[in-house]
């Protein structure tokens, strides 16, 4: 649908502060159906790509699967294994804003599940958050702390887009590697590679429903789970499809959740008014979907909240505030 361009006049833009914080209103809590947010972290060779791919395939449940690949095509080596088919997007620079764009494109294409392999590159890879901060600090007298004034919003926008994607999301992350002396089955001490924390911003694991750590023996340890059936499980050579089945049973237990596509259609409506869009903004805010990514009419990435705000402002300028 092509929307009419806003009328341009020599007057100031409208005050859109009405689209700000909607206040503090408590409502009865309800359990709604949800989409999976899973993180798998591990050292090289731990099997996180295959496990993440099998899990994402299981979550898709016959739907469409997309892989955002930063690992030089490692996931594509498994195409056809156990019937797994998917589309892939190869990333060669890792600006966190590019992941927002990729998620918006995936949402627009209707992918039921997205695997990000791996999220670590958008932290410490080429053009990742750390490089963005390093560049930004030059504007502030080489003050790295000040550089985070630019880096933090990029990082937060990326995480918001990931959390509000209208389908399931599985993200792999590399682990910081250390060596530890551990006893083997023969009782002899030997050095073993172990993963410590994920190569991403500290605390990122709090954003996911399920977080698993994988070791060099391909053992998955669930270190965090809001799904009680997976809590503290230790699974040797995990079957990602089986884990996905358990997770889906938990995710689908609840009232139907709000559909971002419905909100997008209402935001595009030709008969929309400023007042109506303001009410829609509040509804989307209550649903926690303001940051939901999608592509606008010109194919540019945006968020649902920003789109409603911009269109509402244009209608107010054009005199359609009623």
C-alpha positions as a Markdown table, in Angstrom:
| # | Residue | x | y | z |
|---|---|---|---|---|
| 1 | Unk | 0.0 | 0.0 | 0.0 |
| 2 | Unk | 1.4 | 3.4 | -0.9 |
| 3 | Unk | 0.5 | 6.2 | 1.5 |
| 4 | Unk | 0.0 | 9.8 | 0.4 |
| 5 | Unk | 3.1 | 11.9 | 1.3 |
| 6 | Unk | 2.6 | 14.4 | 4.1 |
| 7 | Unk | 1.7 | 17.9 | 3.1 |
| 8 | Unk | 4.7 | 20.3 | 3.4 |
| 9 | Unk | 4.2 | 23.8 | 4.7 |
| 10 | Unk | 6.3 | 26.5 | 6.2 |
| 11 | Unk | 5.4 | 25.7 | 9.8 |
| 12 | Unk | 7.0 | 23.9 | 12.7 |
| 13 | Unk | 6.7 | 20.1 | 13.1 |
| 14 | Unk | 4.0 | 19.1 | 15.5 |
| 15 | Unk | 4.8 | 18.5 | 19.1 |
| 16 | Unk | 4.7 | 14.7 | 19.3 |
| 17 | Unk | 5.3 | 14.5 | 23.0 |
| 18 | Unk | 1.8 | 12.9 | 23.3 |
| 19 | Unk | 3.5 | 9.8 | 21.9 |
| 20 | Unk | 5.9 | 9.7 | 24.9 |
| 21 | Unk | 5.5 | 7.7 | 28.1 |
| 22 | Unk | 1.9 | 6.7 | 28.5 |
| 23 | Unk | 2.0 | 6.8 | 32.3 |
| 24 | Unk | 1.8 | 4.1 | 34.9 |
| 25 | Unk | -1.4 | 1.9 | 34.7 |
| 26 | Unk | -1.5 | -1.5 | 36.4 |
| 27 | Unk | -3.6 | -4.2 | 34.7 |
| 28 | Unk | -4.5 | -7.8 | 35.6 |
| 29 | Unk | -1.6 | -10.1 | 34.6 |
| 30 | Unk | -2.3 | -12.7 | 31.9 |
| 31 | Unk | -0.2 | -15.5 | 30.5 |
| 32 | Unk | 0.0 | -15.1 | 26.7 |
| 33 | Unk | 1.4 | -17.3 | 24.0 |
| 34 | Unk | 4.9 | -16.2 | 23.1 |
| 35 | Unk | 7.8 | -16.6 | 20.7 |
| 36 | Unk | 11.0 | -18.2 | 21.8 |
| 37 | Unk | 14.1 | -16.2 | 22.6 |
| 38 | Unk | 16.9 | -18.7 | 23.0 |
| 39 | Unk | 20.7 | -18.1 | 23.4 |
| 40 | Unk | 23.3 | -20.8 | 23.0 |
| 41 | Unk | 26.9 | -20.0 | 23.9 |
| 42 | Unk | 30.0 | -22.2 | 23.7 |
| 43 | Unk | 33.6 | -22.5 | 22.7 |
| 44 | Unk | 34.7 | -23.4 | 19.2 |
| 45 | Unk | 33.7 | -27.0 | 18.3 |
| 46 | Unk | 31.0 | -27.3 | 21.0 |
| 47 | Unk | 28.2 | -27.8 | 18.5 |
| 48 | Unk | 26.3 | -24.6 | 19.0 |
| 49 | Unk | 25.6 | -23.9 | 15.3 |
| 50 | Unk | 24.2 | -27.4 | 14.7 |
| 51 | Unk | 22.2 | -27.4 | 17.9 |
| 52 | Unk | 20.9 | -23.9 | 17.3 |
| 53 | Unk | 19.9 | -24.8 | 13.7 |
| 54 | Unk | 18.1 | -28.0 | 14.8 |
| 55 | Unk | 16.3 | -26.1 | 17.5 |
| 56 | Unk | 15.3 | -23.3 | 15.2 |
| 57 | Unk | 14.0 | -25.8 | 12.7 |
| 58 | Unk | 12.0 | -27.5 | 15.4 |
| 59 | Unk | 10.5 | -24.1 | 16.6 |
| 60 | Unk | 9.6 | -23.3 | 13.0 |
| 61 | Unk | 7.4 | -26.4 | 13.0 |
| 62 | Unk | 7.1 | -26.6 | 9.3 |
| 63 | Unk | 7.2 | -22.8 | 8.8 |
| 64 | Unk | 9.9 | -20.8 | 7.1 |
| 65 | Unk | 13.4 | -20.6 | 8.7 |
| 66 | Unk | 16.0 | -17.9 | 8.0 |
| 67 | Unk | 19.7 | -17.8 | 9.1 |
| 68 | Unk | 21.5 | -14.5 | 9.6 |
| 69 | Unk | 25.1 | -15.9 | 9.1 |
| 70 | Unk | 28.3 | -14.3 | 10.4 |
| 71 | Unk | 30.2 | -17.6 | 10.6 |
| 72 | Unk | 31.3 | -17.8 | 6.9 |
| 73 | Unk | 28.5 | -20.2 | 6.0 |
| 74 | Unk | 29.0 | -22.8 | 8.7 |
| 75 | Unk | 25.2 | -23.3 | 9.1 |
| 76 | Unk | 24.8 | -23.9 | 5.4 |
| 77 | Unk | 27.0 | -27.1 | 5.7 |
| 78 | Unk | 24.0 | -28.7 | 7.4 |
| 79 | Unk | 21.4 | -28.0 | 4.6 |
| 80 | Unk | 19.4 | -31.2 | 4.0 |
| 81 | Unk | 20.5 | -32.9 | 7.3 |
| 82 | Unk | 17.4 | -34.3 | 8.9 |
| 83 | Unk | 15.3 | -32.5 | 6.3 |
| 84 | Unk | 16.4 | -29.0 | 7.4 |
| 85 | Unk | 16.0 | -26.4 | 4.8 |
| 86 | Unk | 16.4 | -22.6 | 5.2 |
| 87 | Unk | 17.2 | -19.3 | 3.6 |
| 88 | Unk | 20.4 | -17.5 | 4.6 |
| 89 | Unk | 21.7 | -14.0 | 4.7 |
| 90 | Unk | 25.5 | -13.7 | 4.7 |
| 91 | Unk | 26.8 | -10.7 | 6.8 |
| 92 | Unk | 30.2 | -9.3 | 6.2 |
| 93 | Unk | 30.1 | -6.3 | 8.5 |
| 94 | Unk | 28.5 | -6.3 | 11.9 |
| 95 | Unk | 27.2 | -2.9 | 12.7 |
| 96 | Unk | 24.4 | -3.6 | 15.3 |
| 97 | Unk | 22.1 | -1.4 | 13.2 |
| 98 | Unk | 22.6 | -3.8 | 10.3 |
| 99 | Unk | 21.2 | -6.6 | 12.4 |
| 100 | Unk | 18.1 | -4.4 | 13.0 |
| 101 | Unk | 17.8 | -4.0 | 9.2 |
| 102 | Unk | 18.2 | -7.8 | 8.7 |
| 103 | Unk | 15.5 | -8.6 | 11.3 |
| 104 | Unk | 13.2 | -6.0 | 9.7 |
| 105 | Unk | 13.7 | -7.7 | 6.3 |
| 106 | Unk | 13.1 | -11.1 | 7.8 |
| 107 | Unk | 9.9 | -9.9 | 9.4 |
| 108 | Unk | 8.8 | -8.4 | 6.1 |
| 109 | Unk | 9.4 | -11.7 | 4.3 |
| 110 | Unk | 7.4 | -13.6 | 6.9 |
| 111 | Unk | 10.0 | -15.9 | 8.4 |
| 112 | Unk | 8.6 | -17.9 | 11.3 |
| 113 | Unk | 12.0 | -18.4 | 12.9 |
| 114 | Unk | 15.4 | -16.7 | 12.7 |
| 115 | Unk | 18.7 | -18.1 | 13.7 |
| 116 | Unk | 21.4 | -15.5 | 14.4 |
| 117 | Unk | 24.8 | -17.3 | 14.1 |
| 118 | Unk | 26.4 | -15.6 | 15.8 |
| 119 | Unk | 25.4 | -12.6 | 17.9 |
| 120 | Unk | 29.0 | -12.2 | 19.2 |
| 121 | Unk | 30.1 | -10.6 | 15.9 |
| 122 | Unk | 27.8 | -7.7 | 16.4 |
| 123 | Unk | 29.6 | -7.0 | 19.7 |
| 124 | Unk | 33.3 | -7.4 | 18.8 |
| 125 | Unk | 33.5 | -8.0 | 15.0 |
| 126 | Unk | 34.1 | -5.5 | 12.2 |
| 127 | Unk | 31.9 | -2.4 | 12.8 |
| 128 | Unk | 30.4 | -4.1 | 15.9 |
| 129 | Unk | 29.4 | -2.2 | 19.0 |
| 130 | Unk | 33.0 | -2.1 | 20.4 |
| 131 | Unk | 34.3 | -0.6 | 17.2 |
| 132 | Unk | 31.5 | 1.9 | 17.1 |
| 133 | Unk | 32.4 | 3.1 | 20.6 |
| 134 | Unk | 36.1 | 3.3 | 19.6 |
| 135 | Unk | 35.2 | 5.5 | 16.7 |
| 136 | Unk | 32.8 | 7.6 | 18.7 |
| 137 | Unk | 35.2 | 8.4 | 21.5 |
| 138 | Unk | 37.3 | 10.5 | 19.1 |
| 139 | Unk | 34.4 | 13.0 | 19.1 |
| 140 | Unk | 34.8 | 13.3 | 22.8 |
| 141 | Unk | 38.5 | 13.9 | 23.2 |
| 142 | Unk | 39.3 | 10.2 | 23.0 |
| 143 | Unk | 37.1 | 9.6 | 26.1 |
| 144 | Unk | 36.0 | 5.9 | 25.8 |
| 145 | Unk | 33.3 | 6.4 | 28.5 |
| 146 | Unk | 31.8 | 9.2 | 26.5 |
| 147 | Unk | 32.0 | 7.0 | 23.4 |
| 148 | Unk | 29.3 | 4.8 | 24.9 |
| 149 | Unk | 26.8 | 7.7 | 24.4 |
| 150 | Unk | 26.8 | 6.5 | 20.8 |
| 151 | Unk | 27.4 | 2.8 | 21.3 |
| 152 | Unk | 24.8 | 2.1 | 24.0 |
| 153 | Unk | 21.7 | 3.2 | 21.9 |
| 154 | Unk | 22.9 | 1.1 | 19.0 |
| 155 | Unk | 23.3 | -1.9 | 21.2 |
| 156 | Unk | 19.9 | -1.4 | 22.9 |
| 157 | Unk | 18.1 | -0.9 | 19.6 |
| 158 | Unk | 19.6 | -4.2 | 18.3 |
| 159 | Unk | 18.5 | -6.1 | 21.4 |
| 160 | Unk | 15.0 | -4.5 | 21.3 |
| 161 | Unk | 14.6 | -5.6 | 17.6 |
| 162 | Unk | 15.6 | -9.1 | 18.5 |
| 163 | Unk | 13.2 | -9.3 | 21.5 |
| 164 | Unk | 10.3 | -7.9 | 19.5 |
| 165 | Unk | 10.7 | -9.9 | 16.3 |
| 166 | Unk | 7.3 | -11.4 | 15.4 |
| 167 | Unk | 8.7 | -15.0 | 15.3 |
| 168 | Unk | 11.0 | -17.2 | 17.2 |
| 169 | Unk | 14.7 | -16.2 | 17.6 |
| 170 | Unk | 17.6 | -18.4 | 18.4 |
| 171 | Unk | 21.0 | -16.7 | 18.8 |
| 172 | Unk | 24.4 | -18.4 | 19.2 |
| 173 | Unk | 27.3 | -16.6 | 21.0 |
| 174 | Unk | 30.9 | -17.5 | 21.3 |
| 175 | Unk | 32.3 | -17.9 | 24.8 |
| 176 | Unk | 35.4 | -16.5 | 26.2 |
| 177 | Unk | 37.8 | -19.4 | 26.4 |
| 178 | Unk | 40.0 | -20.4 | 29.3 |
| 179 | Unk | 41.9 | -23.6 | 30.1 |
| 180 | Unk | 41.3 | -25.6 | 33.2 |
| 181 | Unk | 43.0 | -28.7 | 34.6 |
| 182 | Unk | 40.3 | -31.4 | 35.0 |
| 183 | Unk | 40.3 | -35.1 | 35.7 |
| 184 | Unk | 39.4 | -37.4 | 32.7 |
| 185 | Unk | 37.7 | -40.7 | 32.9 |
| 186 | Unk | 41.0 | -42.4 | 33.8 |
| 187 | Unk | 41.4 | -40.0 | 36.8 |
| 188 | Unk | 44.3 | -38.2 | 35.2 |
| 189 | Unk | 44.5 | -34.4 | 35.1 |
| 190 | Unk | 44.4 | -32.9 | 31.6 |
| 191 | Unk | 43.9 | -29.4 | 30.3 |
| 192 | Unk | 40.4 | -28.7 | 29.0 |
| 193 | Unk | 39.0 | -25.8 | 27.1 |
| 194 | Unk | 36.1 | -24.2 | 29.0 |
| 195 | Unk | 33.8 | -21.4 | 28.2 |
| 196 | Unk | 33.2 | -18.6 | 30.7 |
| 197 | Unk | 30.9 | -15.8 | 29.8 |
| 198 | Unk | 29.5 | -15.0 | 26.3 |
| 199 | Unk | 31.3 | -12.7 | 23.9 |
| 200 | Unk | 28.6 | -10.0 | 24.1 |
| 201 | Unk | 27.7 | -7.2 | 26.4 |
| 202 | Unk | 27.7 | -8.3 | 30.0 |
| 203 | Unk | 24.2 | -9.3 | 31.2 |
| 204 | Unk | 22.8 | -10.0 | 27.7 |
| 205 | Unk | 21.7 | -13.4 | 28.9 |
| 206 | Unk | 19.0 | -11.8 | 31.0 |
| 207 | Unk | 17.2 | -10.8 | 27.8 |
| 208 | Unk | 16.5 | -14.5 | 26.8 |
| 209 | Unk | 13.9 | -17.0 | 28.0 |
| 210 | Unk | 16.4 | -19.9 | 27.7 |
| 211 | Unk | 20.2 | -19.7 | 27.8 |
| 212 | Unk | 22.3 | -22.8 | 27.3 |
| 213 | Unk | 26.1 | -23.3 | 27.6 |
| 214 | Unk | 27.8 | -25.9 | 25.4 |
| 215 | Unk | 31.2 | -27.5 | 26.1 |
| 216 | Unk | 33.8 | -29.3 | 23.9 |
| 217 | Unk | 32.1 | -32.7 | 24.7 |
| 218 | Unk | 28.9 | -31.3 | 23.0 |
| 219 | Unk | 27.0 | -31.3 | 26.4 |
| 220 | Unk | 24.3 | -28.6 | 26.7 |
| 221 | Unk | 23.8 | -27.2 | 30.2 |
| 222 | Unk | 20.7 | -25.0 | 30.6 |
| 223 | Unk | 22.0 | -22.2 | 32.8 |
| 224 | Unk | 18.8 | -20.2 | 32.7 |
| 225 | Unk | 15.2 | -21.1 | 31.8 |
| 226 | Unk | 11.8 | -19.6 | 32.3 |
| 227 | Unk | 10.5 | -22.9 | 30.9 |
| 228 | Unk | 10.3 | -25.2 | 34.0 |
| 229 | Unk | 10.7 | -28.4 | 32.0 |
| 230 | Unk | 14.1 | -27.3 | 30.8 |
| 231 | Unk | 15.3 | -25.8 | 34.1 |
| 232 | Unk | 18.9 | -26.9 | 35.0 |
| 233 | Unk | 18.9 | -29.7 | 32.4 |
| 234 | Unk | 22.2 | -31.2 | 31.4 |
| 235 | Unk | 21.9 | -32.9 | 28.0 |
| 236 | Unk | 24.7 | -34.8 | 26.3 |
| 237 | Unk | 24.7 | -34.5 | 22.5 |
| 238 | Unk | 21.4 | -32.6 | 22.6 |
| 239 | Unk | 18.6 | -33.2 | 20.1 |
| 240 | Unk | 17.7 | -29.6 | 19.2 |
| 241 | Unk | 14.3 | -30.7 | 17.8 |
| 242 | Unk | 13.4 | -32.4 | 21.0 |
| 243 | Unk | 14.4 | -29.3 | 23.1 |
| 244 | Unk | 12.3 | -27.2 | 20.7 |
| 245 | Unk | 9.3 | -29.4 | 21.2 |
| 246 | Unk | 9.5 | -29.0 | 25.0 |
| 247 | Unk | 9.9 | -25.2 | 24.6 |
| 248 | Unk | 6.9 | -24.9 | 22.2 |
| 249 | Unk | 4.6 | -26.7 | 24.6 |
| 250 | Unk | 5.4 | -24.0 | 27.2 |
| 251 | Unk | 5.2 | -21.1 | 24.7 |
| 252 | Unk | 1.8 | -22.1 | 23.4 |
| 253 | Unk | 0.2 | -22.5 | 26.8 |
| 254 | Unk | -1.7 | -19.2 | 27.2 |
| 255 | Unk | -4.0 | -16.8 | 25.5 |
| 256 | Unk | -3.3 | -15.8 | 21.9 |
| 257 | Unk | -0.7 | -13.0 | 21.8 |
| 258 | Unk | -1.1 | -9.7 | 19.9 |
| 259 | Unk | 0.0 | -10.0 | 16.3 |
| 260 | Unk | 2.4 | -7.2 | 15.2 |
| 261 | Unk | 1.1 | -7.6 | 11.6 |
| 262 | Unk | -2.4 | -6.5 | 12.7 |
| 263 | Unk | -1.0 | -3.4 | 14.3 |
| 264 | Unk | 1.1 | -2.6 | 11.1 |
| 265 | Unk | -2.1 | -2.9 | 9.0 |
| 266 | Unk | -3.9 | -0.5 | 11.3 |
| 267 | Unk | -1.0 | 1.9 | 11.2 |
| 268 | Unk | -1.2 | 1.9 | 7.4 |
| 269 | Unk | -4.9 | 2.4 | 7.2 |
| 270 | Unk | -5.9 | 5.1 | 4.7 |
| 271 | Unk | -8.6 | 6.4 | 7.0 |
| 272 | Unk | -6.3 | 6.7 | 10.0 |
| 273 | Unk | -6.4 | 9.9 | 12.1 |
| 274 | Unk | -4.0 | 11.4 | 14.5 |
| 275 | Unk | -6.2 | 10.6 | 17.5 |
| 276 | Unk | -6.6 | 7.0 | 16.2 |
| 277 | Unk | -2.9 | 6.5 | 15.8 |
| 278 | Unk | -2.2 | 8.0 | 19.3 |
| 279 | Unk | -4.6 | 5.4 | 20.7 |
| 280 | Unk | -2.9 | 2.7 | 18.6 |
| 281 | Unk | 0.5 | 3.7 | 19.9 |
| 282 | Unk | -0.8 | 3.2 | 23.5 |
| 283 | Unk | -2.1 | -0.2 | 22.6 |
| 284 | Unk | 1.1 | -1.2 | 21.0 |
| 285 | Unk | 3.0 | 0.2 | 24.0 |
| 286 | Unk | 0.9 | -2.0 | 26.3 |
| 287 | Unk | 1.7 | -5.0 | 24.2 |
| 288 | Unk | 5.4 | -4.3 | 24.5 |
| 289 | Unk | 5.8 | -4.1 | 20.7 |
| 290 | Unk | 7.0 | -0.5 | 20.1 |
| 291 | Unk | 10.4 | -1.8 | 18.9 |
| 292 | Unk | 9.0 | -4.5 | 16.6 |
| 293 | Unk | 11.1 | -4.2 | 13.4 |
| 294 | Unk | 9.7 | -4.0 | 9.9 |
| 295 | Unk | 10.3 | -2.3 | 6.5 |
| 296 | Unk | 8.4 | 0.9 | 5.7 |
| 297 | Unk | 6.8 | 1.7 | 2.4 |
| 298 | Unk | 10.2 | 2.8 | 1.0 |
| 299 | Unk | 11.9 | -0.4 | 2.1 |
| 300 | Unk | 13.7 | 1.2 | 4.9 |
| 301 | Unk | 14.0 | -0.4 | 8.4 |
| 302 | Unk | 11.9 | 1.1 | 11.1 |
| 303 | Unk | 10.1 | 0.1 | 14.3 |
| 304 | Unk | 6.4 | -0.1 | 14.7 |
| 305 | Unk | 6.3 | 2.6 | 17.4 |
| 306 | Unk | 8.4 | 5.0 | 15.3 |
| 307 | Unk | 6.3 | 4.4 | 12.2 |
| 308 | Unk | 3.1 | 5.2 | 14.1 |
| 309 | Unk | 4.6 | 8.3 | 15.6 |
| 310 | Unk | 5.9 | 9.6 | 12.3 |
| 311 | Unk | 2.6 | 9.0 | 10.4 |
| 312 | Unk | 0.7 | 10.5 | 13.3 |
| 313 | Unk | 2.8 | 13.6 | 13.1 |
| 314 | Unk | 2.3 | 13.9 | 9.4 |
| 315 | Unk | -1.5 | 13.6 | 9.7 |
| 316 | Unk | -1.5 | 16.3 | 12.4 |
| 317 | Unk | 0.4 | 18.6 | 10.1 |
| 318 | Unk | -2.1 | 17.8 | 7.3 |
| 319 | Unk | -5.0 | 18.6 | 9.6 |
| 320 | Unk | -6.2 | 15.1 | 10.2 |
| 321 | Unk | -6.0 | 15.2 | 14.0 |
| 322 | Unk | -9.7 | 14.3 | 14.6 |
